[in-house]
PDB file of C-alpha atoms in Angstrom:
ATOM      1  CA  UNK A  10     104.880 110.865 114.057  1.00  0.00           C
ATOM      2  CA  UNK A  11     106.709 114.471 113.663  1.00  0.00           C
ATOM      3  CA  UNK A  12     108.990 115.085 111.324  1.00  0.00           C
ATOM      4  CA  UNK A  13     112.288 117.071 111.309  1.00  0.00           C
ATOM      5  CA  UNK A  14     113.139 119.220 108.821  1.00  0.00           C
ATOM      6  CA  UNK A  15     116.976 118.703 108.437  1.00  0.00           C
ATOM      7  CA  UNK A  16     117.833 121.378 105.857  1.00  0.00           C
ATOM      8  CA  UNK A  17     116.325 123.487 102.781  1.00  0.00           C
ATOM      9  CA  UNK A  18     117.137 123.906  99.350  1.00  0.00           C
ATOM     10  CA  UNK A  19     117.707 126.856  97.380  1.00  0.00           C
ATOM     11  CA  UNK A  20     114.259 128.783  96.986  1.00  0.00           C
ATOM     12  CA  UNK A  21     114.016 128.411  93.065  1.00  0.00           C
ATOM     13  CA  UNK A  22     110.831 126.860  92.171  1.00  0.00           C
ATOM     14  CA  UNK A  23     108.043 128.785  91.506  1.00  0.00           C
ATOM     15  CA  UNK A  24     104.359 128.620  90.350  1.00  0.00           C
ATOM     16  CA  UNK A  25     104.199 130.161  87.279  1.00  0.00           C
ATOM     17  CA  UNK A  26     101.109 130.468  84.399  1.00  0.00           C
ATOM     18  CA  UNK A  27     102.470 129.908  80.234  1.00  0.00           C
ATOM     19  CA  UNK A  28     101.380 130.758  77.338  1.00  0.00           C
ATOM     20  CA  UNK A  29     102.176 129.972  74.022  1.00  0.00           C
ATOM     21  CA  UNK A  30     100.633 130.977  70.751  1.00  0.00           C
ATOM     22  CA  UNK A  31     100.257 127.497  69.040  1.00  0.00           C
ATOM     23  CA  UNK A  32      96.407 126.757  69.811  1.00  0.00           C
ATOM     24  CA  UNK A  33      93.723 127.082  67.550  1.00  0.00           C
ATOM     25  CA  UNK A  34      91.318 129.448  69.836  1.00  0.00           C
ATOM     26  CA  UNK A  35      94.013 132.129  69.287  1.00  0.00           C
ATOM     27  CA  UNK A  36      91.905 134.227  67.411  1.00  0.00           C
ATOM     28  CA  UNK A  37      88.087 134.721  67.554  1.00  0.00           C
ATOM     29  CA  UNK A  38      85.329 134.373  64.872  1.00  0.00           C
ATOM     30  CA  UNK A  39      85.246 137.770  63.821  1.00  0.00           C
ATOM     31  CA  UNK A  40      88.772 138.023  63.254  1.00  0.00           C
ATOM     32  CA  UNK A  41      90.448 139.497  65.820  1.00  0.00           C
ATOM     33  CA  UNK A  42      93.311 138.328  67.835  1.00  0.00           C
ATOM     34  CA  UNK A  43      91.162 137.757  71.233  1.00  0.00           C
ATOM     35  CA  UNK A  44      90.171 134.527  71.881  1.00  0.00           C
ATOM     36  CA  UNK A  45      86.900 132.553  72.386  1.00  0.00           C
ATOM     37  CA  UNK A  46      87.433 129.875  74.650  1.00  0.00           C
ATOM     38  CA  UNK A  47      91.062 129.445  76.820  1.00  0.00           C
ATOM     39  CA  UNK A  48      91.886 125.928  78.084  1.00  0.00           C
ATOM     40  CA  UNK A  49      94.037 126.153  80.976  1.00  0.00           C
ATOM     41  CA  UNK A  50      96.703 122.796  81.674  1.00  0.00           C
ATOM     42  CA  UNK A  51      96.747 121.686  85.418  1.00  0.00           C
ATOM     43  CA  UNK A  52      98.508 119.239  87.083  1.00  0.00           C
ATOM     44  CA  UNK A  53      97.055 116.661  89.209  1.00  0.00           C
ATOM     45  CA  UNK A  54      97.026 116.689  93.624  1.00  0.00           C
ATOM     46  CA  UNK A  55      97.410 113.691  95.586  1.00  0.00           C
ATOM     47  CA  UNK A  56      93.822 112.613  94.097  1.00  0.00           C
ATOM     48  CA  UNK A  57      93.013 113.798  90.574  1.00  0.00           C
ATOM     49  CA  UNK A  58      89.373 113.650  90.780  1.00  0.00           C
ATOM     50  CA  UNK A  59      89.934 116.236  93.884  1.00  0.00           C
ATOM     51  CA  UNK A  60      91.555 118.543  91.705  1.00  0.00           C
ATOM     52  CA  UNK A  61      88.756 118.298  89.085  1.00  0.00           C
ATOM     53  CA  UNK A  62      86.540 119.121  91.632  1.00  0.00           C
ATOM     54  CA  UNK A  63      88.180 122.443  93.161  1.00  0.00           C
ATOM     55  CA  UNK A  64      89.423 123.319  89.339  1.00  0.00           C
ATOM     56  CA  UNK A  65      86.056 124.379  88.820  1.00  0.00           C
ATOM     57  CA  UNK A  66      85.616 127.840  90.660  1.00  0.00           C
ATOM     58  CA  UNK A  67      89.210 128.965  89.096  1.00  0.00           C
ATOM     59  CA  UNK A  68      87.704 128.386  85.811  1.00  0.00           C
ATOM     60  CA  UNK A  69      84.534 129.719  86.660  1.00  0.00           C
ATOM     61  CA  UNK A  70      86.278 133.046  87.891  1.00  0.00           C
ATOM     62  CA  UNK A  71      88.574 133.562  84.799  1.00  0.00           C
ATOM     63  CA  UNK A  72      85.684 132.967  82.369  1.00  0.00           C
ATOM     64  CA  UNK A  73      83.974 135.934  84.065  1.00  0.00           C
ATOM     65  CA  UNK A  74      86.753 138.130  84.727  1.00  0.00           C
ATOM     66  CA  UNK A  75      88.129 137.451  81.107  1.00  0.00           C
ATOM     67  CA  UNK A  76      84.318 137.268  79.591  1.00  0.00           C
ATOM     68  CA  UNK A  77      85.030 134.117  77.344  1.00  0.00           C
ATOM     69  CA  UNK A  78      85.286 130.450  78.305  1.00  0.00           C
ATOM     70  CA  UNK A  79      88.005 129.020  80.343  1.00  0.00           C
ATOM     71  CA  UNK A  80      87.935 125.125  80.397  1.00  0.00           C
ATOM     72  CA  UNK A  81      90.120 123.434  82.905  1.00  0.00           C
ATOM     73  CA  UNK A  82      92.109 120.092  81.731  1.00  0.00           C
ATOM     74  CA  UNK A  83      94.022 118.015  83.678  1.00  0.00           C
ATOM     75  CA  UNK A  84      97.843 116.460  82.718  1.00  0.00           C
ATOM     76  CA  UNK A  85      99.980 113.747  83.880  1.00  0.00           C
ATOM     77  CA  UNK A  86     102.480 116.112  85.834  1.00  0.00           C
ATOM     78  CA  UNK A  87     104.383 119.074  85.316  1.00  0.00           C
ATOM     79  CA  UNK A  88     105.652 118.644  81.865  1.00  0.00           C
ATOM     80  CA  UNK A  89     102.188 116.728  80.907  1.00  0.00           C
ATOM     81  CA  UNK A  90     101.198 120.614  80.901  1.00  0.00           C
ATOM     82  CA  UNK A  91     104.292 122.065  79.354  1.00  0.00           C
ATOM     83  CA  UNK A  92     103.654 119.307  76.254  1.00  0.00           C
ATOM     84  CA  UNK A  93     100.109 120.569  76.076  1.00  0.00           C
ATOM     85  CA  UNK A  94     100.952 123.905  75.523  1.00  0.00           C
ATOM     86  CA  UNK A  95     103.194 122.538  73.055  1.00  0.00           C
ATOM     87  CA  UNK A  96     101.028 120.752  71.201  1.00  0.00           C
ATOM     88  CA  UNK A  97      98.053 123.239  70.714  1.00  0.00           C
ATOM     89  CA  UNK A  98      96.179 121.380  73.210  1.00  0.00           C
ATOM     90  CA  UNK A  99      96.214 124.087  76.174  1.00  0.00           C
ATOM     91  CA  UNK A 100      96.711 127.649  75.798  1.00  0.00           C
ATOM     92  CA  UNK A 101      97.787 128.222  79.070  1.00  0.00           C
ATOM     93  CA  UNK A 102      99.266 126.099  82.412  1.00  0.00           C
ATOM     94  CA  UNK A 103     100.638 126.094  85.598  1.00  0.00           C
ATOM     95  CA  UNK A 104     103.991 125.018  85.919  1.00  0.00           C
ATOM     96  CA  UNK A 105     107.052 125.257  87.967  1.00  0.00           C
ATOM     97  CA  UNK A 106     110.253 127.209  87.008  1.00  0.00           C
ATOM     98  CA  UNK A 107     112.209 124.352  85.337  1.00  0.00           C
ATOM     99  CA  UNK A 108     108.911 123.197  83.058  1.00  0.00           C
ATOM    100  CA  UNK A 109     108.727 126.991  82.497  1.00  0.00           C
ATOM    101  CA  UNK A 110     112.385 127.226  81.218  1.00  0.00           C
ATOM    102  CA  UNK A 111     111.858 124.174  79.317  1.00  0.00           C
ATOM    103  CA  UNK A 112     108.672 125.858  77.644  1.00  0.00           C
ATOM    104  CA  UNK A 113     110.285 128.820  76.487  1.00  0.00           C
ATOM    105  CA  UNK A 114     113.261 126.844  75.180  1.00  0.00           C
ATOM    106  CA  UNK A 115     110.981 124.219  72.989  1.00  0.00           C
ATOM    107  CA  UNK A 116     107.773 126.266  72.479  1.00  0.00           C
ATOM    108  CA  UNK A 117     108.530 130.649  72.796  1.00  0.00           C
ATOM    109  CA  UNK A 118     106.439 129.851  75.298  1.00  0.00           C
ATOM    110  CA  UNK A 119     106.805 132.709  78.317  1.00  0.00           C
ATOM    111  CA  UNK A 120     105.293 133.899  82.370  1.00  0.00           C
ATOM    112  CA  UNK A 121     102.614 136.225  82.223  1.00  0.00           C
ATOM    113  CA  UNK A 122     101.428 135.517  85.942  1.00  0.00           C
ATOM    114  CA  UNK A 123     103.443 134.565  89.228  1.00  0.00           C
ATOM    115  CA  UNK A 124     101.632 132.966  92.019  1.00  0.00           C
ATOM    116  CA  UNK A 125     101.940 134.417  95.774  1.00  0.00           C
ATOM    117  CA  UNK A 126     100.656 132.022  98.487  1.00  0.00           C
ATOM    118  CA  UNK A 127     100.874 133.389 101.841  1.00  0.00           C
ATOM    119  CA  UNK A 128     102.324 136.517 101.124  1.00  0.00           C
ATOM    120  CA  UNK A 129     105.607 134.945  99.485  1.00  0.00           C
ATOM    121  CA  UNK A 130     106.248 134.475  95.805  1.00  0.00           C
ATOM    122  CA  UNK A 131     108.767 131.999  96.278  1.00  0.00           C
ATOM    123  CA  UNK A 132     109.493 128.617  98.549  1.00  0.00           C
ATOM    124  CA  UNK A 133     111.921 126.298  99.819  1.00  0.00           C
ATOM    125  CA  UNK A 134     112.542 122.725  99.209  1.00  0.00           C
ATOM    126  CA  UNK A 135     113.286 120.836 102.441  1.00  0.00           C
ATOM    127  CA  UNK A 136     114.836 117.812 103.757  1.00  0.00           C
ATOM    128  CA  UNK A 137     113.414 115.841 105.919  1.00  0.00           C
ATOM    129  CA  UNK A 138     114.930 113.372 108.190  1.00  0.00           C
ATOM    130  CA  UNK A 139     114.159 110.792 111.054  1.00  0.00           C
ATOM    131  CA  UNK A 140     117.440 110.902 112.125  1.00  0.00           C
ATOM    132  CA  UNK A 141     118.068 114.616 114.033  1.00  0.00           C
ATOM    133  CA  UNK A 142     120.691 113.897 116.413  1.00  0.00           C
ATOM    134  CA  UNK A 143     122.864 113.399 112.961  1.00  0.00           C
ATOM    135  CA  UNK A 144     121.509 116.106 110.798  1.00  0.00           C
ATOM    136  CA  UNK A 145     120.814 118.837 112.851  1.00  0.00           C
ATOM    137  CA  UNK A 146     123.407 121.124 113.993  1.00  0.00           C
ATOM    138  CA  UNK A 147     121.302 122.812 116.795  1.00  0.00           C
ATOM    139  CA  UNK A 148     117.907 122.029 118.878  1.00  0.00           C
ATOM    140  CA  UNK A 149     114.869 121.146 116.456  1.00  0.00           C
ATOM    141  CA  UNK A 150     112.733 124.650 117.511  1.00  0.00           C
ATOM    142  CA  UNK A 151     108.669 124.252 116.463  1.00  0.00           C
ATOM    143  CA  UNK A 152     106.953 126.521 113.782  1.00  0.00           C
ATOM    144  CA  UNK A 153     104.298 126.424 112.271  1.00  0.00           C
ATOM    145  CA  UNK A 154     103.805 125.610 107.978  1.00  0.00           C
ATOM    146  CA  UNK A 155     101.123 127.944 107.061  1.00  0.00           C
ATOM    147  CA  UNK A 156      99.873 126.247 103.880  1.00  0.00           C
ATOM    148  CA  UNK A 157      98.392 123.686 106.465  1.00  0.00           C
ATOM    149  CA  UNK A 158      98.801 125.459 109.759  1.00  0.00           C
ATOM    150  CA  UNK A 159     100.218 122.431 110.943  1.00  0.00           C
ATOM    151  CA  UNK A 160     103.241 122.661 113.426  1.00  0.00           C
ATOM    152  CA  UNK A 161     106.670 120.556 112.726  1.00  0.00           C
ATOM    153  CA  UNK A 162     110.367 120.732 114.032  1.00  0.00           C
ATOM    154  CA  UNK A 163     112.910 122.538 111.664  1.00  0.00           C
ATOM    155  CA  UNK A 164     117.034 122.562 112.642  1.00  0.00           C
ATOM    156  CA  UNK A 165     120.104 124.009 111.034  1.00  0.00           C
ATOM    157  CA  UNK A 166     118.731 127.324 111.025  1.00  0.00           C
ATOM    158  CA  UNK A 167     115.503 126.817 108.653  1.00  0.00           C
ATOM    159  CA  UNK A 168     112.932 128.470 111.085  1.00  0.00           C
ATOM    160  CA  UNK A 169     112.502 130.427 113.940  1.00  0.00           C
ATOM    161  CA  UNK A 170     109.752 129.691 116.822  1.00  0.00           C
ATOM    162  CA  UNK A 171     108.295 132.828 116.060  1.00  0.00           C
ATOM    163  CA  UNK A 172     107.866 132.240 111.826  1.00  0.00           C
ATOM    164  CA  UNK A 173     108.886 129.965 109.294  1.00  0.00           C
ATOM    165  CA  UNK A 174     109.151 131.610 105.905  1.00  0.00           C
ATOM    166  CA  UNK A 175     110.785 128.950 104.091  1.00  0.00           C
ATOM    167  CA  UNK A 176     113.834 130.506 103.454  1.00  0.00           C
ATOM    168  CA  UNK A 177     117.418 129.141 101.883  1.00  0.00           C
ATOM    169  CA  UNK A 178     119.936 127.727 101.509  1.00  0.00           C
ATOM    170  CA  UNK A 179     120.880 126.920 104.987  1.00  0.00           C
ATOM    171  CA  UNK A 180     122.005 123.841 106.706  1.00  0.00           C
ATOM    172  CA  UNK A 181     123.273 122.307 103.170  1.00  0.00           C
ATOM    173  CA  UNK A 182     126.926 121.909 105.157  1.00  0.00           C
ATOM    174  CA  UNK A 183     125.167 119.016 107.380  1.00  0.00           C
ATOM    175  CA  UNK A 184     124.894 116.987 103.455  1.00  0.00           C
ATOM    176  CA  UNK A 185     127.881 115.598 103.974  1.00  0.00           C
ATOM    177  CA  UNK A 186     126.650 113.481 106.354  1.00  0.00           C
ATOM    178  CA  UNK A 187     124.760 111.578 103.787  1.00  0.00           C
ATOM    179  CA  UNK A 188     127.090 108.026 102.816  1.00  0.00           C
ATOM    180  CA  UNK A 189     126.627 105.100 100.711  1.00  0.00           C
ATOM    181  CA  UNK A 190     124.538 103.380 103.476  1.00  0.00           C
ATOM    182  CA  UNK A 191     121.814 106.124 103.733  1.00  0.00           C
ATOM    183  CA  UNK A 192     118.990 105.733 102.110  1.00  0.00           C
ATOM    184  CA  UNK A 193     117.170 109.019 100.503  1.00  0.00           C
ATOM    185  CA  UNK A 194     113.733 108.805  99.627  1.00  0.00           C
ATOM    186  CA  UNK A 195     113.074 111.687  96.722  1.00  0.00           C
ATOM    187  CA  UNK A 196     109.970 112.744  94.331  1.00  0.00           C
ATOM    188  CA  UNK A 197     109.193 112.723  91.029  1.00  0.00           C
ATOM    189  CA  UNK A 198     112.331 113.696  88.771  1.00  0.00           C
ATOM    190  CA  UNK A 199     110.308 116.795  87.256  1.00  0.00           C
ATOM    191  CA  UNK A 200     110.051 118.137  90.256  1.00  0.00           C
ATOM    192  CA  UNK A 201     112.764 120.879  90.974  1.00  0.00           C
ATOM    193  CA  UNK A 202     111.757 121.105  94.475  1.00  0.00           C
ATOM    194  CA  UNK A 203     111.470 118.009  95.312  1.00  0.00           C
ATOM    195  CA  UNK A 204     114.409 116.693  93.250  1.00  0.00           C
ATOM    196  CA  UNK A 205     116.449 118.598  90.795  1.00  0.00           C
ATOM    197  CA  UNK A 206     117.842 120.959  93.315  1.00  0.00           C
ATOM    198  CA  UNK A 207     118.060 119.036  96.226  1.00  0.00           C
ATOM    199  CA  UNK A 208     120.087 116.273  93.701  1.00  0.00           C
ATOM    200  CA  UNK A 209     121.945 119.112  93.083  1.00  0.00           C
ATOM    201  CA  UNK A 210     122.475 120.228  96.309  1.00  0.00           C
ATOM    202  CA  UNK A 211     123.908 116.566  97.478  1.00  0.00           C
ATOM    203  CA  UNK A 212     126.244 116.439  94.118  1.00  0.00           C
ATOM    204  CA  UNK A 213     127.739 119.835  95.493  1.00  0.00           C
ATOM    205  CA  UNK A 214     128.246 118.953  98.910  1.00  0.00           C
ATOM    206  CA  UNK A 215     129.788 115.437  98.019  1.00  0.00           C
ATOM    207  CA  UNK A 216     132.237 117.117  95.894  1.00  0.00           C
ATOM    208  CA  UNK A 217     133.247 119.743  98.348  1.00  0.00           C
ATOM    209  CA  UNK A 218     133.817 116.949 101.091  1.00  0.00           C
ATOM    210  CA  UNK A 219     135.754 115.071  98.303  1.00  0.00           C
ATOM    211  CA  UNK A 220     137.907 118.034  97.498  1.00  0.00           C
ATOM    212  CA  UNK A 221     138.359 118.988 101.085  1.00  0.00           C
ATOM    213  CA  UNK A 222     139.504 115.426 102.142  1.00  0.00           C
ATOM    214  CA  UNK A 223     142.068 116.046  99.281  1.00  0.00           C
ATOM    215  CA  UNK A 224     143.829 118.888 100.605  1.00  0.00           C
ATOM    216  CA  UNK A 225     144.196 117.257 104.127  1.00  0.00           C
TER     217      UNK A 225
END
């Protein structure tokens, strides 16, 4: 079945790396400040033992490029890895913007690497809908996601035929089409992409209709 992509988000969420200074492999046995071994928090794909699996090269890589040992554990989600750091039991993780905020605010914790994937260092969330001839505002055009080169239909402005960088906001107007009878299926509630900000986006688009019904 395709899908159409109704609208995107705000491009906020990013892939970041944290760091914190609370683990015990801080410091080395002969006293300086580098460490001996790193364990680096991940977060789990659609299949954990998958990510175990394809963990291993990363690992493998940073052990030789750093020239101590990087071990690879992985969390529950997001801010599984944030709370590791926390803890003492990762020195460094991948996390998205929000868990990095929430680092820095509850651990010092703070970016020393942002992730590009396909030439962009940044990404759109995206609604998707069932329903086009509500949502979309103009004819559904086909592009093509790179992550998966896989080709879907985007509206309201989201894409082009020609290249689909995942840029927003746009098409957050057509929101207001959501009512009490829709149902909106979201993801997990750590996820700023895939819920924070578009939660956010709906809240600000129900209020504007609200206050524009109000001056009519």
């Amino acid at each position: 079945m395709r899908r159409f992509t109704a609208l995107a988000a705000s491009a906020l969420a990013l892939s970041l790396s944290l760091t914190a200074c609370s683990s015990d492999s801080s410091s080395s046995t002969d006293g300086s400040n580098s460490p001996d071994k790193l364990t680096l928090a991940l977060i789990p794909n659609e299949k954990v033992n998958d990510l175990v699996t394809t963990a291993k090269p990363l690992t493998d890589y940073l052990s030789e490029e750093l020239g101590i040992e990087v071990e690879g554990v992985v969390t529950k989600d997001y801010q599984a890895a944030v709370e590791a750091i926390g803890s003492g039991q990762a020195d460094i993780a991948i996390a998205s913007a929000a868990q990095l905020a929430s680092a820095e605010d509850m651990y010092g914790a703070h970016a020393v690497l942002q992730d590009e994937r396909f030439g962009a260092d940044s990404y759109a969330g995206q609604f998707v809908t069932n329903n086009p001839d509500k949502y979309c505002e103009d004819e559904p055009v086909a592009s093509t996601y790179a992550a998966s080169g896989a080709d879907y239909l985007y509206c309201n402005g989201t894409a082009t035929p020609e290249e689909n960088k995942g840029q927003g906001p746009k098409g957050l107007e057509t929101l207001r089409k959501i009512d009490g009878e829709t149902t909106v299926a979201m993801l997990g509630a750590t996820s700023p992409a895939g819920y924070q900000l578009p939660v956010m986006a709906m809240e600000s688009q129900a209020s504007t209709s609200t206050a524009s019904r109000r001056c009519q």
